[in-house]
Each structure stands twice: as structure tokens, then as C-alpha cells.
């Protein structure tokens, strides 16, 4: 606890004396208005080296300067040291959890206390920006003994590595996570590729390909069309619309019940419990997906954000023909209010996830038809 308190004090102390990306950006604009191009360019470079949400926009301004002044002349104006390129981001949060599903009189209540520390290194070479990152996240679940249906471990640890490549009109993100949940170990691999097709004013339209694989089972592939609006103040937004494919192992209940009936009704005495069939098959899902996040940034550094994610999928493969009649819908919606002070971003919000399965007769006695998970979020993020 003392170490955690010390970390928070260190973040607070560092933030008080650090310039934010927005402040460096506005400083550059003042130099530009005054006609001091050299000072403006240096300030833009310094802003791009700072962590923030507008790195890509600032890099676009720098590229315009390079095209106008000559690349070699511009590249000699400033160099970024290793320590200027090294940053540490993180988050300390507490989520209150409430879970309820079909058949429950009362829902389960608990909490998730977590800490995430994410050091990363930014490197700019010509028109390309590289980011090398590592992360450590620890979760401790409160009141876990009273959440048997959610079935979470008391604590989880995730160790991650990530590489991001940003160009003039493309983004490539590669990542690996190693998950430790009690005695259970698994790995995640993911890749995100986004290509910008065109832009106008502060808006960008593009196409995205995404893939995810976990060694313990699930795998996902998705193709999206994307829209982004990025501004230092006012309206910001991100929308993805496309199709998503999922695959995971599912238990073959029909084979199990059939073998169970054979064992129970066996009059010859030749069948035993060893003849029960514990068989798994690959469950496959495909359907349309919509993801959105809209926010408004006020001049007083307060941001109001809302999100809406919808995914409706059809079973396109499974252990039997009845399973392939299942339809599944999941939706997540929520709102968050945050306030940014220097490099600290305090937030308070609520999210709700709803899942509904449309089941044929056989599977109505196997799977839960609907469930909701509500999260009350409180925490602070930093990036310095």
C-alpha cells in the first residue's frame, strides 16, 4: 500500500511541472502566428514527442512543414533524446460490478480494483512514428466469494508487449499478452491494421482489419469501415461498422446426454461411466457489428463521453444442427465524465453490457437466455 501511495504522489509531483501536449501545441500556434517558423516547428516537434490524443494531427502539420521547407533542413532543426521519447502511462481504477442473469432472484455484487503501468518509447524516423510499449496490469476482485456465476479468480496479472507503426495514412498495431489467473495461464495475440482512405477538415474515413487469438480458446476476425473526428476542443468521435467472425470451443451436450442415456438404460452391464462422451466442438459465429464512441471536450478540460457497441451474430458451425439455430445479441452502452489536470485524467462513469441468446428448444435448458453486467467506474489515468 505504501508503494502504491508513493507511486500516486510521484505522478502528482511530476504532473505539476510538466507541459502537456495541448500546451505545447498552442505554444507552437502562437509562434506560427508571430511568423517565427523555426520556433513554431520546434514546438510542434516537442508537442509530437509528448503523449496525447493529437499526435497524428501534429505529425501531419510537421509533414506539411517538411514538404514546404525541405526535408533535410527540417530534420536538422531538432533531435529528441531517449529520455524525451520515453513515457510512462497508467491507470488506477475501481469498478463496482453487478451481474444478473435469467433465473436469478438477486444479482451478484462485487468489485475490481486494478493498477496498470505502461512504459512506452516513441521514435520518429522520417514519415514514420514507432512506439514500443510494455505493460503490467494487476486486478484484485473484491467480494469474489459471493460471485460464483461470474467465476472470476481472486486476482489476475497481465504482462503485455506492443508495437505500433504510424504512417501518413496507415496504422499497424501488434500486441501480445500473457495472462496469469491463479493457476491458469494463457496468451493473447492481436493485430490491428487501419488504412486511411480520405480525410476532410478534422474527419478521417478508413478501413480496418482486426484479428485476435487466445491460446485458451477464443479467436476473432473483423473487418470495419471507420470514421474519426479529432479536435482539441469540441466534438470528437469514432465509429466502426462492419462484420465480425468468432470461434471458440463448445461442449457437445447432445453427445453427452445420448451416451448418458445409453449408460443408464444399459441392461447388459457392459457400459460404465467411462463410456460417457465428454466431447468438444468448434462453435462458429458471424454477424454485423457496430462500435461507437462520441465525446465533447470543453475549454475547462472536462470531457463528456458516451459509447454504444452492438453485435448480432448467427451460429454458422457447432456440434449439431440445433446449435446452429442459436442467435446471439450483445450490446454495451455507457457514459463517462472526466476532468484533465496537467497529465492526470480523473474519470467517473457507468457501463452496462446486455447479452441475449435466442435458443431452440433443446438448448433452453442448457444456456442462460439473458444476462446483464453493470459497471460503476471510478479512477485516474496518467501519461507523462
XYZ file of C-alpha atoms in Angstrom:
384
model
C 0.000 0.000 0.000
C 2.876 2.407 0.769
C 4.408 1.664 -2.630
C 1.103 2.403 -4.335
C 0.680 5.656 -2.377
C 4.235 6.641 -3.313
C 3.521 5.976 -6.978
C 0.462 8.233 -6.852
C 2.485 11.027 -5.185
C 5.195 10.655 -7.836
C 2.612 11.000 -10.608
C 1.111 14.089 -8.951
C 4.500 15.741 -8.393
C 5.647 15.050 -11.951
C 2.434 16.383 -13.450
C 2.717 19.741 -11.690
C 5.889 20.679 -13.555
C 5.256 19.022 -16.945
C 3.934 20.627 -20.117
C 1.022 18.855 -21.771
C 0.759 18.132 -25.484
C -2.062 20.651 -25.834
C 0.005 23.387 -24.170
C 2.977 22.717 -26.469
C 0.610 22.691 -29.447
C -0.883 26.094 -28.582
C 2.610 27.470 -27.953
C 3.562 26.359 -31.470
C 0.497 28.083 -32.936
C 1.496 31.355 -31.244
C 4.991 31.126 -32.781
C 3.367 30.407 -36.142
C 1.087 33.451 -35.862
C 4.099 35.594 -34.985
C 5.909 34.372 -38.116
C 8.704 32.561 -36.246
C 8.651 29.363 -38.330
C 11.760 27.846 -36.752
C 10.387 28.207 -33.208
C 6.956 27.001 -34.332
C 8.422 23.889 -35.927
C 10.462 23.094 -32.822
C 7.375 23.489 -30.629
C 5.365 21.215 -32.939
C 8.135 18.586 -32.713
C 8.111 18.875 -28.920
C 4.311 18.511 -28.866
C 4.505 15.405 -31.074
C 7.033 13.859 -28.667
C 4.671 14.370 -25.717
C 1.925 11.817 -25.002
C -1.547 12.889 -26.004
C -4.512 12.379 -28.266
C -3.398 14.656 -31.110
C -0.045 13.154 -32.052
C -1.210 12.156 -35.528
C -2.664 15.597 -36.269
C 0.532 17.336 -35.117
C 2.689 14.963 -37.155
C 0.594 15.910 -40.187
C 1.446 19.578 -39.578
C 5.139 18.688 -39.279
C 4.988 16.752 -42.563
C 3.461 19.812 -44.256
C 6.379 21.894 -42.977
C 8.822 19.315 -44.301
C 7.239 19.412 -47.710
C 7.339 23.230 -47.797
C 10.817 23.814 -46.335
C 12.709 20.748 -47.485
C 13.107 17.540 -45.517
C 16.817 17.774 -44.709
C 16.528 21.338 -43.444
C 13.659 20.448 -41.129
C 15.196 17.247 -39.763
C 18.228 19.200 -38.592
C 16.173 21.639 -36.544
C 15.612 19.353 -33.540
C 16.567 15.973 -32.161
C 14.697 14.096 -29.452
C 16.715 12.352 -26.753
C 15.957 8.883 -25.396
C 14.553 10.323 -22.165
C 12.314 12.740 -24.085
C 10.927 9.813 -26.085
C 10.343 7.591 -23.032
C 6.973 7.924 -21.320
C 5.024 6.118 -18.632
C 1.259 5.832 -18.839
C -1.006 4.075 -16.386
C -4.356 3.778 -14.708
C -5.588 3.183 -11.174
C -9.268 2.285 -11.007
C -12.055 0.738 -9.007
C -15.017 -0.855 -10.774
C -18.165 -1.805 -8.925
C -19.767 -4.887 -10.505
C -23.370 -6.051 -10.564
C -24.279 -9.194 -12.503
C -27.708 -10.730 -13.071
C -28.963 -13.434 -15.398
C -32.193 -15.270 -16.174
C -33.439 -17.198 -13.130
C -31.603 -15.108 -10.529
C -33.735 -13.516 -7.816
C -30.903 -11.210 -6.822
C -27.818 -10.284 -8.750
C -24.207 -10.779 -7.699
C -22.264 -7.765 -6.475
C -18.522 -7.268 -6.229
C -15.657 -5.077 -7.347
C -12.458 -4.928 -9.372
C -9.512 -2.920 -8.041
C -6.775 -2.661 -10.651
C -3.497 -0.931 -11.410
C -1.950 -0.715 -14.872
C 1.551 0.658 -15.603
C 2.512 1.117 -19.265
C 6.012 2.408 -20.140
C 6.494 3.151 -23.841
C 9.089 4.622 -26.187
C 8.242 6.848 -29.174
C 10.647 7.025 -32.105
C 10.126 9.145 -35.236
C 12.041 8.395 -38.426
C 11.096 10.397 -41.488
C 7.378 9.972 -42.106
C 7.092 7.008 -39.723
C 6.397 7.007 -35.993
C 7.263 3.878 -33.987
C 6.041 3.083 -30.483
C 7.464 0.236 -28.386
C 5.460 -0.468 -25.239
C 5.246 -2.840 -22.296
C 2.520 -3.133 -19.696
C 1.796 -4.726 -16.348
C -1.757 -4.899 -15.005
C -2.954 -6.423 -11.768
C -6.606 -6.969 -10.838
C -7.928 -7.842 -7.399
C -11.599 -8.827 -7.256
C -13.483 -7.758 -4.151
C -16.270 -9.888 -2.657
C -15.278 -12.650 -5.075
C -16.669 -15.455 -2.897
C -20.148 -14.054 -3.470
C -19.812 -14.025 -7.269
C -19.895 -17.750 -8.183
C -21.605 -17.264 -11.561
C -19.095 -14.684 -12.788
C -16.443 -17.221 -11.744
C -13.501 -14.826 -11.520
C -10.244 -15.605 -9.777
C -9.358 -13.528 -6.698
C -6.583 -11.843 -8.657
C -5.267 -11.624 -12.216
C -1.984 -10.396 -13.677
C -1.440 -9.480 -17.338
C 2.021 -8.835 -18.835
C 1.977 -7.244 -22.277
C 4.189 -6.170 -25.178
C 3.040 -3.925 -28.017
C 4.448 -2.332 -31.179
C 2.709 0.443 -33.133
C 3.689 1.832 -36.528
C 2.062 5.072 -37.674
C 2.484 6.449 -41.192
C 0.889 9.178 -43.274
C -2.291 7.211 -43.878
C -1.959 3.910 -42.032
C -1.733 2.415 -38.568
C -0.396 -1.016 -37.608
C -0.687 -2.276 -34.028
C 0.714 -5.647 -32.893
C 0.390 -6.992 -29.365
C 0.977 -9.945 -27.070
C -0.416 -10.509 -23.557
C 0.492 -13.196 -21.042
C -2.382 -13.814 -18.609
C -1.987 -15.266 -15.119
C -5.275 -16.154 -13.386
C -4.391 -18.166 -10.299
C -3.012 -21.432 -11.679
C -4.397 -20.786 -15.163
C -2.003 -19.419 -17.809
C -2.854 -18.238 -21.319
C -1.578 -15.950 -24.057
C -3.315 -13.421 -26.318
C -2.137 -12.254 -29.736
C -3.736 -9.417 -31.669
C -3.180 -7.271 -34.760
C -4.976 -4.101 -35.870
C -4.408 -2.551 -39.300
C -6.146 0.657 -40.356
C -5.790 2.393 -43.709
C -6.980 5.943 -44.175
C -8.922 6.301 -47.427
C -9.561 10.041 -47.348
C -9.858 12.971 -44.956
C -11.686 16.287 -44.872
C -11.308 19.037 -42.283
C -10.903 17.219 -38.934
C -12.505 13.977 -40.117
C -10.964 10.776 -41.463
C -12.572 7.786 -43.164
C -10.790 4.456 -43.471
C -10.889 0.657 -43.461
C -9.796 -1.680 -40.642
C -8.769 -5.332 -40.394
C -8.507 -6.841 -36.910
C -7.603 -10.291 -35.582
C -7.406 -11.763 -32.077
C -6.394 -15.183 -30.812
C -6.211 -16.589 -27.291
C -4.458 -19.877 -26.646
C -7.161 -20.947 -24.189
C -9.816 -20.867 -26.892
C -11.464 -17.833 -28.493
C -10.464 -16.412 -31.848
C -11.948 -13.384 -33.658
C -11.623 -11.690 -37.033
C -13.290 -8.430 -38.070
C -13.464 -6.013 -40.995
C -14.677 -2.455 -40.393
C -15.270 0.798 -42.128
C -14.088 3.598 -39.820
C -14.821 7.262 -39.194
C -12.879 9.554 -36.848
C -13.209 13.167 -35.830
C -10.361 14.629 -33.784
C -10.253 18.115 -32.289
C -8.523 19.741 -29.322
C -11.883 21.100 -28.197
C -15.470 20.367 -29.104
C -16.843 17.235 -30.754
C -14.734 14.094 -31.113
C -15.910 10.729 -32.326
C -15.019 7.263 -33.556
C -17.381 4.870 -35.345
C -16.685 1.365 -36.700
C -19.204 -0.565 -38.789
C -18.524 -3.993 -40.237
C -18.711 -7.764 -39.775
C -17.111 -9.992 -37.150
C -16.347 -13.716 -37.039
C -15.800 -15.603 -33.770
C -14.796 -19.178 -32.979
C -14.499 -20.987 -29.652
C -14.784 -24.499 -28.256
C -18.243 -25.590 -27.050
C -19.269 -28.708 -25.190
C -21.255 -31.284 -27.185
C -24.239 -31.666 -24.856
C -26.239 -33.852 -27.238
C -23.465 -36.438 -27.463
C -23.096 -36.394 -23.668
C -26.827 -36.861 -22.960
C -27.067 -39.594 -25.596
C -24.186 -41.505 -24.016
C -25.671 -40.897 -20.551
C -28.996 -42.423 -21.619
C -27.139 -45.422 -23.051
C -25.271 -45.992 -19.763
C -28.398 -45.588 -17.609
C -30.545 -47.839 -19.799
C -27.887 -50.476 -20.406
C -29.231 -53.868 -19.323
C -26.163 -55.838 -20.329
C -23.856 -54.282 -17.749
C -21.194 -53.586 -20.372
C -21.432 -49.758 -20.260
C -19.908 -47.730 -17.428
C -19.224 -44.086 -16.595
C -16.093 -44.352 -18.730
C -18.378 -44.577 -21.764
C -19.778 -41.082 -21.234
C -18.772 -38.771 -24.101
C -17.056 -35.578 -22.989
C -16.612 -34.154 -26.464
C -15.949 -30.586 -27.625
C -16.628 -28.986 -30.996
C -15.820 -25.639 -32.620
C -18.624 -23.106 -32.262
C -18.542 -20.508 -35.043
C -20.351 -17.167 -35.142
C -20.719 -14.484 -37.811
C -22.667 -11.237 -37.855
C -22.765 -7.435 -38.198
C -21.090 -5.240 -35.602
C -21.300 -1.555 -34.696
C -18.941 0.261 -32.329
C -19.038 3.960 -31.480
C -17.580 6.443 -29.030
C -18.621 10.119 -29.076
C -17.260 12.816 -26.760
C -17.325 16.554 -26.268
C -14.336 18.416 -24.824
C -14.997 21.682 -23.043
C -12.491 24.506 -22.564
C -12.391 23.812 -18.819
C -10.787 20.361 -19.550
C -13.983 18.480 -18.746
C -14.960 15.789 -21.249
C -18.322 14.035 -21.525
C -18.246 10.757 -23.424
C -20.824 8.189 -24.479
C -20.370 4.810 -26.146
C -22.612 2.281 -27.878
C -21.469 -1.138 -29.122
C -23.823 -3.633 -30.802
C -23.111 -7.130 -32.137
C -25.677 -9.596 -33.525
C -24.356 -12.978 -34.623
C -25.578 -16.176 -36.181
C -24.178 -19.596 -35.334
C -22.587 -20.893 -38.553
C -20.989 -24.006 -37.067
C -21.218 -26.165 -33.968
C -21.658 -29.670 -32.555
C -25.149 -30.231 -34.048
C -27.866 -28.745 -36.251
C -29.845 -27.477 -33.237
C -26.848 -25.451 -32.034
C -26.670 -23.740 -35.430
C -30.157 -22.315 -34.856
C -28.880 -20.192 -31.943
C -28.726 -16.420 -32.390
C -26.868 -14.141 -30.012
C -27.053 -10.398 -29.367
C -24.759 -8.353 -27.149
C -24.823 -4.638 -26.545
C -22.744 -2.295 -24.394
C -23.657 1.285 -23.632
C -22.380 3.780 -21.119
C -21.301 7.305 -20.267
C -18.205 8.808 -18.640
C -17.321 12.254 -17.301
C -13.609 13.063 -16.979
C -11.517 16.025 -15.937
C -7.934 16.534 -17.067
C -5.457 18.338 -14.807
C -1.957 18.526 -16.241
C -1.211 14.911 -17.159
C -3.797 13.363 -14.855
C -7.232 12.422 -16.130
C -9.854 11.687 -13.439
C -12.987 9.867 -14.552
C -16.361 8.651 -13.296
C -18.702 6.571 -15.412
C -21.120 3.705 -15.792
C -21.290 0.882 -18.369
C -23.894 -1.824 -18.917
C -23.440 -4.950 -21.018
C -26.509 -6.919 -22.070
C -26.392 -10.378 -23.686
C -29.383 -12.206 -25.134
C -29.456 -15.700 -26.644
C -32.302 -16.822 -28.898
C -32.356 -20.560 -28.252
C -34.035 -23.589 -29.839
C -35.992 -25.879 -27.516
C -33.153 -28.285 -26.646
C -30.728 -25.532 -25.611
C -33.237 -23.594 -23.489
C -32.418 -25.973 -20.606
C -28.645 -25.644 -21.216
C -27.778 -21.968 -21.660
C -28.854 -18.784 -19.892
C -31.142 -16.741 -22.120
C -30.114 -13.274 -20.947
C -27.663 -11.546 -18.618
C -26.595 -8.037 -17.660
C -23.311 -6.785 -16.225
C -23.273 -3.237 -14.865
C -20.022 -1.467 -14.008
C -19.649 1.730 -11.990
C -16.210 3.132 -12.853
C -14.004 5.448 -10.812
C -10.321 6.098 -11.405
C -7.432 8.175 -12.692
C -5.218 7.837 -15.768
C -1.844 9.417 -16.340
C 0.641 9.803 -19.164
C 3.956 11.543 -18.547
